[in-house]
mmCIF file of N, CA and C in Angstrom:
data_model
loop_
_atom_site.group_PDB
_atom_site.id
_atom_site.type_symbol
_atom_site.label_atom_id
_atom_site.label_comp_id
_atom_site.label_asym_id
_atom_site.label_seq_id
_atom_site.Cartn_x
_atom_site.Cartn_y
_atom_site.Cartn_z
ATOM 1 N N UNK A 1 0.806 -1.216 -0.008
ATOM 2 C CA UNK A 1 -0.008 0.006 -0.005
ATOM 3 C C UNK A 1 0.871 1.281 0.001
ATOM 4 N N UNK A 2 1.951 1.219 0.726
ATOM 5 C CA UNK A 2 2.846 2.384 0.781
ATOM 6 C C UNK A 2 3.391 2.669 -0.627
ATOM 7 N N UNK A 3 3.796 1.628 -1.325
ATOM 8 C CA UNK A 3 4.332 1.817 -2.709
ATOM 9 C C UNK A 3 3.237 2.390 -3.615
ATOM 10 N N UNK A 4 2.013 1.916 -3.447
ATOM 11 C CA UNK A 4 0.899 2.409 -4.237
ATOM 12 C C UNK A 4 0.675 3.893 -4.018
ATOM 13 N N UNK A 5 0.777 4.368 -2.783
ATOM 14 C CA UNK A 5 0.533 5.767 -2.436
ATOM 15 C C UNK A 5 1.610 6.681 -3.007
ATOM 16 N N UNK A 6 2.860 6.217 -2.970
ATOM 17 C CA UNK A 6 3.933 7.107 -3.399
ATOM 18 C C UNK A 6 4.077 7.230 -4.930
ATOM 19 N N UNK A 7 3.656 6.153 -5.641
ATOM 20 C CA UNK A 7 3.826 6.115 -7.082
ATOM 21 C C UNK A 7 5.242 6.325 -7.524
ATOM 22 N N UNK A 8 6.206 6.032 -6.640
ATOM 23 C CA UNK A 8 7.637 6.164 -6.948
ATOM 24 C C UNK A 8 8.042 5.138 -8.029
ATOM 25 N N UNK A 9 7.375 4.032 -8.027
ATOM 26 C CA UNK A 9 7.656 2.973 -9.027
ATOM 27 C C UNK A 9 6.343 2.358 -9.385
ATOM 28 N N UNK A 10 5.987 2.301 -10.667
ATOM 29 C CA UNK A 10 4.748 1.654 -11.096
ATOM 30 C C UNK A 10 5.138 0.499 -11.961
ATOM 31 N N UNK A 11 5.022 -0.752 -11.481
ATOM 32 C CA UNK A 11 5.385 -1.931 -12.256
ATOM 33 C C UNK A 11 4.399 -2.164 -13.365
ATOM 34 N N UNK A 12 4.868 -2.883 -14.410
ATOM 35 C CA UNK A 12 4.003 -3.288 -15.491
ATOM 36 C C UNK A 12 4.001 -4.786 -15.684
ATOM 37 N N UNK A 13 4.813 -5.512 -14.980
ATOM 38 C CA UNK A 13 4.899 -6.989 -15.092
ATOM 39 C C UNK A 13 4.922 -7.568 -13.682
ATOM 40 N N UNK A 14 4.097 -8.619 -13.507
ATOM 41 C CA UNK A 14 4.035 -9.326 -12.221
ATOM 42 C C UNK A 14 4.091 -10.798 -12.530
ATOM 43 N N UNK A 15 4.865 -11.546 -11.767
ATOM 44 C CA UNK A 15 5.023 -13.002 -11.951
ATOM 45 C C UNK A 15 4.666 -13.704 -10.643
ATOM 46 N N UNK A 16 3.828 -14.737 -10.813
ATOM 47 C CA UNK A 16 3.538 -15.639 -9.687
ATOM 48 C C UNK A 16 3.887 -17.025 -10.192
ATOM 49 N N UNK A 17 5.083 -17.486 -9.821
ATOM 50 C CA UNK A 17 5.595 -18.735 -10.359
ATOM 51 C C UNK A 17 5.247 -19.929 -9.479
ATOM 52 N N UNK A 18 4.604 -20.909 -10.124
ATOM 53 C CA UNK A 18 4.345 -22.224 -9.524
ATOM 54 C C UNK A 18 3.571 -22.149 -8.223
ATOM 55 N N UNK A 19 2.682 -21.157 -8.009
ATOM 56 C CA UNK A 19 2.050 -21.042 -6.698
ATOM 57 C C UNK A 19 0.514 -20.920 -6.744
ATOM 58 N N UNK A 20 -0.065 -20.687 -7.912
ATOM 59 C CA UNK A 20 -1.494 -20.434 -7.964
ATOM 60 C C UNK A 20 -2.302 -21.618 -7.519
ATOM 61 N N UNK A 21 -1.723 -22.822 -7.521
ATOM 62 C CA UNK A 21 -2.409 -23.995 -6.992
ATOM 63 C C UNK A 21 -2.780 -23.901 -5.547
ATOM 64 N N UNK A 22 -2.213 -22.929 -4.856
ATOM 65 C CA UNK A 22 -2.521 -22.751 -3.424
ATOM 66 C C UNK A 22 -3.380 -21.549 -3.148
ATOM 67 N N UNK A 23 -4.045 -21.038 -4.210
ATOM 68 C CA UNK A 23 -5.002 -19.940 -4.111
ATOM 69 C C UNK A 23 -6.326 -20.410 -4.652
ATOM 70 N N UNK A 24 -7.369 -19.687 -4.333
ATOM 71 C CA UNK A 24 -8.697 -19.970 -4.865
ATOM 72 C C UNK A 24 -9.145 -18.818 -5.750
ATOM 73 N N UNK A 25 -10.261 -18.919 -6.485
ATOM 74 C CA UNK A 25 -10.674 -17.858 -7.365
ATOM 75 C C UNK A 25 -10.848 -16.488 -6.663
ATOM 76 N N UNK A 26 -11.426 -16.484 -5.450
ATOM 77 C CA UNK A 26 -11.596 -15.234 -4.745
ATOM 78 C C UNK A 26 -10.279 -14.563 -4.441
ATOM 79 N N UNK A 27 -9.260 -15.370 -4.041
ATOM 80 C CA UNK A 27 -7.954 -14.841 -3.742
ATOM 81 C C UNK A 27 -7.275 -14.296 -5.008
ATOM 82 N N UNK A 28 -7.441 -15.008 -6.135
ATOM 83 C CA UNK A 28 -6.890 -14.506 -7.410
ATOM 84 C C UNK A 28 -7.538 -13.190 -7.769
ATOM 85 N N UNK A 29 -8.836 -13.083 -7.620
ATOM 86 C CA UNK A 29 -9.554 -11.861 -7.899
ATOM 87 C C UNK A 29 -9.002 -10.728 -7.076
ATOM 88 N N UNK A 30 -8.858 -10.929 -5.772
ATOM 89 C CA UNK A 30 -8.322 -9.872 -4.893
ATOM 90 C C UNK A 30 -6.913 -9.477 -5.263
ATOM 91 N N UNK A 31 -6.066 -10.480 -5.594
ATOM 92 C CA UNK A 31 -4.708 -10.211 -5.999
ATOM 93 C C UNK A 31 -4.666 -9.346 -7.250
ATOM 94 N N UNK A 32 -5.438 -9.712 -8.277
ATOM 95 C CA UNK A 32 -5.462 -8.943 -9.532
ATOM 96 C C UNK A 32 -6.072 -7.590 -9.296
ATOM 97 N N UNK A 33 -7.084 -7.467 -8.458
ATOM 98 C CA UNK A 33 -7.678 -6.170 -8.148
ATOM 99 C C UNK A 33 -6.629 -5.240 -7.521
ATOM 100 N N UNK A 34 -5.817 -5.747 -6.628
ATOM 101 C CA UNK A 34 -4.768 -4.937 -6.019
ATOM 102 C C UNK A 34 -3.716 -4.565 -7.060
ATOM 103 N N UNK A 35 -3.380 -5.497 -7.954
ATOM 104 C CA UNK A 35 -2.405 -5.183 -9.000
ATOM 105 C C UNK A 35 -2.911 -4.093 -9.923
ATOM 106 N N UNK A 36 -4.205 -4.116 -10.227
ATOM 107 C CA UNK A 36 -4.798 -3.033 -11.037
ATOM 108 C C UNK A 36 -4.545 -1.675 -10.401
ATOM 109 N N UNK A 37 -4.761 -1.572 -9.116
ATOM 110 C CA UNK A 37 -4.503 -0.260 -8.426
ATOM 111 C C UNK A 37 -3.032 0.076 -8.390
ATOM 112 N N UNK A 38 -2.192 -0.888 -8.190
ATOM 113 C CA UNK A 38 -0.745 -0.648 -8.102
ATOM 114 C C UNK A 38 -0.135 -0.236 -9.427
ATOM 115 N N UNK A 39 -0.710 -0.721 -10.512
ATOM 116 C CA UNK A 39 -0.092 -0.534 -11.803
ATOM 117 C C UNK A 39 -0.805 0.480 -12.706
ATOM 118 N N UNK A 40 -1.762 1.200 -12.158
ATOM 119 C CA UNK A 40 -2.585 2.106 -12.997
ATOM 120 C C UNK A 40 -3.296 1.354 -14.114
ATOM 121 N N UNK A 41 -3.639 0.090 -13.851
ATOM 122 C CA UNK A 41 -4.346 -0.801 -14.750
ATOM 123 C C UNK A 41 -3.647 -0.962 -16.122
ATOM 124 N N UNK A 42 -2.301 -1.049 -16.066
ATOM 125 C CA UNK A 42 -1.514 -1.326 -17.239
ATOM 126 C C UNK A 42 -0.455 -2.352 -16.839
ATOM 127 N N UNK A 43 -0.768 -3.650 -17.129
ATOM 128 C CA UNK A 43 0.137 -4.669 -16.646
ATOM 129 C C UNK A 43 -0.067 -5.995 -17.376
ATOM 130 N N UNK A 44 0.940 -6.852 -17.208
ATOM 131 C CA UNK A 44 0.862 -8.267 -17.555
ATOM 132 C C UNK A 44 1.136 -9.014 -16.272
ATOM 133 N N UNK A 45 0.198 -9.908 -15.919
ATOM 134 C CA UNK A 45 0.361 -10.770 -14.751
ATOM 135 C C UNK A 45 0.475 -12.199 -15.269
ATOM 136 N N UNK A 46 1.580 -12.826 -15.038
ATOM 137 C CA UNK A 46 1.830 -14.190 -15.509
ATOM 138 C C UNK A 46 1.827 -15.158 -14.309
ATOM 139 N N UNK A 47 0.948 -16.121 -14.344
ATOM 140 C CA UNK A 47 0.916 -17.218 -13.367
ATOM 141 C C UNK A 47 1.362 -18.466 -14.069
ATOM 142 N N UNK A 48 2.418 -19.105 -13.600
ATOM 143 C CA UNK A 48 2.994 -20.253 -14.276
ATOM 144 C C UNK A 48 2.700 -21.575 -13.525
ATOM 145 N N UNK A 49 2.688 -22.652 -14.284
ATOM 146 C CA UNK A 49 2.577 -24.017 -13.771
ATOM 147 C C UNK A 49 1.364 -24.234 -12.863
ATOM 148 N N UNK A 50 0.221 -23.844 -13.416
ATOM 149 C CA UNK A 50 -1.072 -23.977 -12.690
ATOM 150 C C UNK A 50 -1.616 -25.377 -12.885
ATOM 151 N N UNK A 51 -1.886 -26.127 -11.828
ATOM 152 C CA UNK A 51 -2.541 -27.441 -11.979
ATOM 153 C C UNK A 51 -3.896 -27.257 -12.685
ATOM 154 N N UNK A 52 -4.045 -27.958 -13.813
ATOM 155 C CA UNK A 52 -5.210 -27.786 -14.668
ATOM 156 C C UNK A 52 -6.144 -28.978 -14.511
ATOM 157 N N UNK A 53 -7.385 -28.679 -14.079
ATOM 158 C CA UNK A 53 -8.387 -29.704 -13.818
ATOM 159 C C UNK A 53 -8.639 -30.545 -15.079
ATOM 160 N N UNK A 54 -8.676 -29.920 -16.242
ATOM 161 C CA UNK A 54 -8.942 -30.646 -17.498
ATOM 162 C C UNK A 54 -7.794 -31.598 -17.853
ATOM 163 N N UNK A 55 -6.639 -31.397 -17.275
ATOM 164 C CA UNK A 55 -5.455 -32.276 -17.589
ATOM 165 C C UNK A 55 -5.071 -33.170 -16.434
ATOM 166 N N UNK A 56 -5.837 -33.154 -15.324
ATOM 167 C CA UNK A 56 -5.393 -33.859 -14.100
ATOM 168 C C UNK A 56 -5.254 -35.380 -14.309
ATOM 169 N N UNK A 57 -5.979 -35.944 -15.288
ATOM 170 C CA UNK A 57 -5.857 -37.396 -15.500
ATOM 171 C C UNK A 57 -4.551 -37.765 -16.143
ATOM 172 N N UNK A 58 -3.763 -36.789 -16.610
ATOM 173 C CA UNK A 58 -2.401 -37.064 -17.039
ATOM 174 C C UNK A 58 -1.504 -37.278 -15.827
ATOM 175 N N UNK A 59 -1.898 -36.733 -14.705
ATOM 176 C CA UNK A 59 -1.172 -36.945 -13.448
ATOM 177 C C UNK A 59 -1.670 -38.218 -12.767
ATOM 178 N N UNK A 60 -2.963 -38.310 -12.648
ATOM 179 C CA UNK A 60 -3.604 -39.505 -12.068
ATOM 180 C C UNK A 60 -3.856 -40.508 -13.160
ATOM 181 N N UNK A 61 -2.796 -41.117 -13.694
ATOM 182 C CA UNK A 61 -2.863 -41.886 -14.919
ATOM 183 C C UNK A 61 -2.838 -43.393 -14.737
ATOM 184 N N UNK A 62 -2.982 -43.839 -13.504
ATOM 185 C CA UNK A 62 -3.094 -45.317 -13.251
ATOM 186 C C UNK A 62 -4.263 -45.512 -12.292
ATOM 187 N N UNK A 63 -4.727 -46.749 -12.248
ATOM 188 C CA UNK A 63 -5.862 -47.059 -11.346
ATOM 189 C C UNK A 63 -5.532 -46.756 -9.925
ATOM 190 N N UNK A 64 -4.292 -47.046 -9.493
ATOM 191 C CA UNK A 64 -3.870 -46.734 -8.121
ATOM 192 C C UNK A 64 -3.913 -45.231 -7.865
ATOM 193 N N UNK A 65 -3.452 -44.459 -8.803
ATOM 194 C CA UNK A 65 -3.437 -42.972 -8.600
ATOM 195 C C UNK A 65 -4.833 -42.421 -8.614
ATOM 196 N N UNK A 66 -5.700 -42.972 -9.415
ATOM 197 C CA UNK A 66 -7.090 -42.532 -9.426
ATOM 198 C C UNK A 66 -7.737 -42.815 -8.064
ATOM 199 N N UNK A 67 -7.501 -43.998 -7.516
ATOM 200 C CA UNK A 67 -8.012 -44.307 -6.167
ATOM 201 C C UNK A 67 -7.466 -43.331 -5.123
ATOM 202 N N UNK A 68 -6.174 -43.022 -5.238
ATOM 203 C CA UNK A 68 -5.571 -42.035 -4.287
ATOM 204 C C UNK A 68 -6.231 -40.664 -4.453
ATOM 205 N N UNK A 69 -6.466 -40.247 -5.694
ATOM 206 C CA UNK A 69 -7.148 -38.998 -5.901
ATOM 207 C C UNK A 69 -8.521 -39.009 -5.236
ATOM 208 N N UNK A 70 -9.272 -40.045 -5.432
ATOM 209 C CA UNK A 70 -10.646 -40.121 -4.858
ATOM 210 C C UNK A 70 -10.584 -40.099 -3.327
ATOM 211 N N UNK A 71 -9.606 -40.786 -2.735
ATOM 212 C CA UNK A 71 -9.440 -40.720 -1.261
ATOM 213 C C UNK A 71 -9.066 -39.328 -0.824
ATOM 214 N N UNK A 72 -8.187 -38.687 -1.571
ATOM 215 C CA UNK A 72 -7.702 -37.325 -1.227
ATOM 216 C C UNK A 72 -8.867 -36.370 -1.160
ATOM 217 N N UNK A 73 -9.843 -36.553 -2.069
ATOM 218 C CA UNK A 73 -11.004 -35.566 -2.137
ATOM 219 C C UNK A 73 -11.800 -35.588 -0.822
ATOM 220 N N UNK A 74 -11.707 -36.643 -0.069
ATOM 221 C CA UNK A 74 -12.455 -36.737 1.184
ATOM 222 C C UNK A 74 -11.711 -36.093 2.372
ATOM 223 N N UNK A 75 -10.453 -35.765 2.206
ATOM 224 C CA UNK A 75 -9.613 -35.264 3.279
ATOM 225 C C UNK A 75 -9.764 -33.739 3.456
ATOM 226 N N UNK A 76 -9.862 -33.311 4.711
ATOM 227 C CA UNK A 76 -9.813 -31.831 4.942
ATOM 228 C C UNK A 76 -8.403 -31.307 4.650
ATOM 229 N N UNK A 77 -8.339 -30.152 4.026
ATOM 230 C CA UNK A 77 -7.013 -29.571 3.734
ATOM 231 C C UNK A 77 -6.300 -30.322 2.621
ATOM 232 N N UNK A 78 -7.035 -31.004 1.752
ATOM 233 C CA UNK A 78 -6.478 -31.779 0.653
ATOM 234 C C UNK A 78 -5.576 -30.900 -0.229
ATOM 235 N N UNK A 79 -4.361 -31.356 -0.500
ATOM 236 C CA UNK A 79 -3.462 -30.642 -1.432
ATOM 237 C C UNK A 79 -3.231 -31.404 -2.718
ATOM 238 N N UNK A 80 -4.032 -32.471 -2.935
ATOM 239 C CA UNK A 80 -3.833 -33.272 -4.162
ATOM 240 C C UNK A 80 -2.431 -33.690 -4.368
ATOM 241 N N UNK A 81 -1.930 -34.409 -3.360
ATOM 242 C CA UNK A 81 -0.561 -34.964 -3.410
ATOM 243 C C UNK A 81 0.491 -33.838 -3.594
ATOM 244 N N UNK A 82 0.245 -32.712 -3.015
ATOM 245 C CA UNK A 82 1.184 -31.593 -3.044
ATOM 246 C C UNK A 82 1.063 -30.726 -4.317
ATOM 247 N N UNK A 83 0.211 -31.128 -5.229
ATOM 248 C CA UNK A 83 0.045 -30.349 -6.465
ATOM 249 C C UNK A 83 -0.702 -29.048 -6.212
ATOM 250 N N UNK A 84 -1.600 -29.087 -5.264
ATOM 251 C CA UNK A 84 -2.442 -27.939 -4.987
ATOM 252 C C UNK A 84 -3.819 -28.062 -5.612
ATOM 253 N N UNK A 85 -4.504 -26.952 -5.693
ATOM 254 C CA UNK A 85 -5.868 -26.900 -6.243
ATOM 255 C C UNK A 85 -5.835 -27.121 -7.757
ATOM 256 N N UNK A 86 -6.752 -27.949 -8.247
ATOM 257 C CA UNK A 86 -6.888 -28.127 -9.703
ATOM 258 C C UNK A 86 -7.810 -27.019 -10.218
ATOM 259 N N UNK A 87 -7.252 -26.114 -11.029
ATOM 260 C CA UNK A 87 -8.012 -25.014 -11.598
ATOM 261 C C UNK A 87 -8.653 -25.411 -12.927
ATOM 262 N N UNK A 88 -9.928 -25.048 -13.061
ATOM 263 C CA UNK A 88 -10.582 -25.182 -14.367
ATOM 264 C C UNK A 88 -10.201 -23.967 -15.227
ATOM 265 N N UNK A 89 -9.981 -24.165 -16.484
ATOM 266 C CA UNK A 89 -9.644 -23.062 -17.377
ATOM 267 C C UNK A 89 -10.703 -21.979 -17.321
ATOM 268 N N UNK A 90 -11.966 -22.388 -17.264
ATOM 269 C CA UNK A 90 -13.088 -21.407 -17.191
ATOM 270 C C UNK A 90 -12.988 -20.538 -15.949
ATOM 271 N N UNK A 91 -12.507 -21.103 -14.833
ATOM 272 C CA UNK A 91 -12.371 -20.300 -13.615
ATOM 273 C C UNK A 91 -11.393 -19.149 -13.797
ATOM 274 N N UNK A 92 -10.281 -19.443 -14.420
ATOM 275 C CA UNK A 92 -9.286 -18.427 -14.699
ATOM 276 C C UNK A 92 -9.850 -17.360 -15.613
ATOM 277 N N UNK A 93 -10.476 -17.780 -16.696
ATOM 278 C CA UNK A 93 -11.060 -16.851 -17.627
ATOM 279 C C UNK A 93 -12.159 -16.010 -16.974
ATOM 280 N N UNK A 94 -12.950 -16.584 -16.110
ATOM 281 C CA UNK A 94 -14.027 -15.896 -15.428
ATOM 282 C C UNK A 94 -13.488 -14.792 -14.514
ATOM 283 N N UNK A 95 -12.426 -15.076 -13.758
ATOM 284 C CA UNK A 95 -11.829 -14.076 -12.904
ATOM 285 C C UNK A 95 -11.336 -12.905 -13.778
ATOM 286 N N UNK A 96 -10.662 -13.227 -14.846
ATOM 287 C CA UNK A 96 -10.167 -12.148 -15.771
ATOM 288 C C UNK A 96 -11.319 -11.304 -16.296
ATOM 289 N N UNK A 97 -12.422 -11.971 -16.727
ATOM 290 C CA UNK A 97 -13.554 -11.235 -17.248
ATOM 291 C C UNK A 97 -14.175 -10.323 -16.270
ATOM 292 N N UNK A 98 -14.269 -10.777 -14.979
ATOM 293 C CA UNK A 98 -14.858 -9.938 -13.952
ATOM 294 C C UNK A 98 -14.107 -8.631 -13.771
ATOM 295 N N UNK A 99 -12.808 -8.667 -14.107
ATOM 296 C CA UNK A 99 -11.955 -7.473 -13.930
ATOM 297 C C UNK A 99 -11.694 -6.755 -15.258
ATOM 298 N N UNK A 100 -12.293 -7.215 -16.324
ATOM 299 C CA UNK A 100 -12.060 -6.611 -17.646
ATOM 300 C C UNK A 100 -10.681 -6.864 -18.209
ATOM 301 N N UNK A 101 -10.082 -8.012 -17.877
ATOM 302 C CA UNK A 101 -8.731 -8.327 -18.338
ATOM 303 C C UNK A 101 -8.785 -9.314 -19.493
ATOM 304 N N UNK A 102 -7.810 -9.253 -20.375
ATOM 305 C CA UNK A 102 -7.648 -10.287 -21.378
ATOM 306 C C UNK A 102 -6.884 -11.428 -20.716
ATOM 307 N N UNK A 103 -7.296 -12.657 -21.042
ATOM 308 C CA UNK A 103 -6.701 -13.814 -20.414
ATOM 309 C C UNK A 103 -6.215 -14.764 -21.551
ATOM 310 N N UNK A 104 -4.966 -15.169 -21.435
ATOM 311 C CA UNK A 104 -4.414 -16.168 -22.361
ATOM 312 C C UNK A 104 -3.970 -17.369 -21.550
ATOM 313 N N UNK A 105 -4.363 -18.569 -22.036
ATOM 314 C CA UNK A 105 -3.966 -19.820 -21.361
ATOM 315 C C UNK A 105 -3.133 -20.628 -22.311
ATOM 316 N N UNK A 106 -2.102 -21.303 -21.766
ATOM 317 C CA UNK A 106 -1.239 -22.111 -22.615
ATOM 318 C C UNK A 106 -0.803 -23.338 -21.854
ATOM 319 N N UNK A 107 -0.950 -24.527 -22.479
ATOM 320 C CA UNK A 107 -0.437 -25.740 -21.882
ATOM 321 C C UNK A 107 1.058 -25.758 -21.965
ATOM 322 N N UNK A 108 1.669 -26.281 -20.933
ATOM 323 C CA UNK A 108 3.142 -26.431 -20.951
ATOM 324 C C UNK A 108 3.562 -27.494 -21.946
ATOM 325 N N UNK A 109 4.783 -27.362 -22.479
ATOM 326 C CA UNK A 109 5.319 -28.456 -23.319
ATOM 327 C C UNK A 109 5.352 -29.744 -22.524
ATOM 328 N N UNK A 110 5.007 -30.886 -23.164
ATOM 329 C CA UNK A 110 4.963 -32.155 -22.440
ATOM 330 C C UNK A 110 6.206 -32.525 -21.685
ATOM 331 N N UNK A 111 7.375 -32.056 -22.158
ATOM 332 C CA UNK A 111 8.626 -32.357 -21.445
ATOM 333 C C UNK A 111 8.699 -31.676 -20.107
ATOM 334 N N UNK A 112 7.909 -30.609 -19.917
ATOM 335 C CA UNK A 112 7.882 -29.892 -18.631
ATOM 336 C C UNK A 112 6.775 -30.390 -17.738
ATOM 337 N N UNK A 113 5.562 -30.567 -18.311
ATOM 338 C CA UNK A 113 4.452 -31.067 -17.554
ATOM 339 C C UNK A 113 3.312 -31.435 -18.521
ATOM 340 N N UNK A 114 2.574 -32.464 -18.157
ATOM 341 C CA UNK A 114 1.395 -32.857 -18.940
ATOM 342 C C UNK A 114 0.096 -32.467 -18.238
ATOM 343 N N UNK A 115 0.201 -31.747 -17.116
ATOM 344 C CA UNK A 115 -1.038 -31.421 -16.370
ATOM 345 C C UNK A 115 -1.050 -30.012 -15.835
ATOM 346 N N UNK A 116 -0.185 -29.142 -16.346
ATOM 347 C CA UNK A 116 -0.133 -27.750 -15.888
ATOM 348 C C UNK A 116 -0.238 -26.809 -17.056
ATOM 349 N N UNK A 117 -0.720 -25.599 -16.775
ATOM 350 C CA UNK A 117 -0.873 -24.550 -17.748
ATOM 351 C C UNK A 117 -0.278 -23.249 -17.194
ATOM 352 N N UNK A 118 -0.009 -22.324 -18.097
ATOM 353 C CA UNK A 118 0.350 -20.950 -17.733
ATOM 354 C C UNK A 118 -0.828 -20.073 -18.077
ATOM 355 N N UNK A 119 -1.004 -18.984 -17.291
ATOM 356 C CA UNK A 119 -2.049 -18.023 -17.580
ATOM 357 C C UNK A 119 -1.461 -16.615 -17.568
ATOM 358 N N UNK A 120 -1.829 -15.838 -18.576
ATOM 359 C CA UNK A 120 -1.424 -14.432 -18.635
ATOM 360 C C UNK A 120 -2.675 -13.564 -18.582
ATOM 361 N N UNK A 121 -2.673 -12.632 -17.641
ATOM 362 C CA UNK A 121 -3.783 -11.676 -17.482
ATOM 363 C C UNK A 121 -3.221 -10.312 -17.917
ATOM 364 N N UNK A 122 -3.858 -9.681 -18.906
ATOM 365 C CA UNK A 122 -3.310 -8.523 -19.541
ATOM 366 C C UNK A 122 -4.309 -7.383 -19.462
ATOM 367 N N UNK A 123 -3.798 -6.192 -19.086
ATOM 368 C CA UNK A 123 -4.618 -4.983 -19.014
ATOM 369 C C UNK A 123 -3.874 -3.814 -19.643
ATOM 370 N N UNK A 124 -4.661 -2.844 -20.100
ATOM 371 C CA UNK A 124 -4.059 -1.599 -20.642
ATOM 372 C C UNK A 124 -3.798 -1.699 -22.114
ATOM 373 N N UNK A 125 -4.145 -0.677 -22.870
ATOM 374 C CA UNK A 125 -4.022 -0.741 -24.366
ATOM 375 C C UNK A 125 -2.596 -0.882 -24.821
ATOM 376 N N UNK A 126 -1.641 -0.179 -24.225
ATOM 377 C CA UNK A 126 -0.240 -0.276 -24.656
ATOM 378 C C UNK A 126 0.329 -1.643 -24.409
ATOM 379 N N UNK A 127 -0.015 -2.184 -23.218
ATOM 380 C CA UNK A 127 0.522 -3.506 -22.854
ATOM 381 C C UNK A 127 -0.091 -4.580 -23.776
ATOM 382 N N UNK A 128 -1.351 -4.442 -24.109
ATOM 383 C CA UNK A 128 -1.998 -5.434 -24.982
ATOM 384 C C UNK A 128 -1.338 -5.409 -26.344
ATOM 385 N N UNK A 129 -0.989 -4.217 -26.877
ATOM 386 C CA UNK A 129 -0.320 -4.140 -28.190
ATOM 387 C C UNK A 129 1.078 -4.736 -28.124
ATOM 388 N N UNK A 130 1.807 -4.511 -27.075
ATOM 389 C CA UNK A 130 3.148 -5.104 -26.934
ATOM 390 C C UNK A 130 3.061 -6.580 -26.811
ATOM 391 N N UNK A 131 2.093 -7.101 -25.992
ATOM 392 C CA UNK A 131 1.988 -8.545 -25.794
ATOM 393 C C UNK A 131 1.617 -9.263 -27.098
ATOM 394 N N UNK A 132 0.954 -8.578 -28.005
ATOM 395 C CA UNK A 132 0.518 -9.202 -29.251
ATOM 396 C C UNK A 132 1.675 -9.378 -30.225
ATOM 397 N N UNK A 133 2.746 -8.667 -30.021
ATOM 398 C CA UNK A 133 3.852 -8.719 -30.984
ATOM 399 C C UNK A 133 4.668 -10.003 -30.822
#
């Protein structure tokens, strides 16, 4: 908040690496809402290696792992074997839409992960033009 008040430095890029699996949609909304204020609504927010619900069966790819997944769903504080929350692509897009942000989703190359995606949330006309290049 102090940085926001001084406007001594206004960032345009924010990175959240490998951590969004431990946030929920409301937390992401609040985080992006704060970033909008901090950046004068001109930014790129990149969240990397997000556990993707649509790809989770690439992780739980054996009968034993499927059973473990099903048991994990019954546990309080479940972290899905340390992977974190499985995000639906639509959830990410919906948070972006609520804030008027452009959202781009990209699956990681298979050599890096078969069940994670990256998400870019983009705001501001100049940033959108640069990101398109």
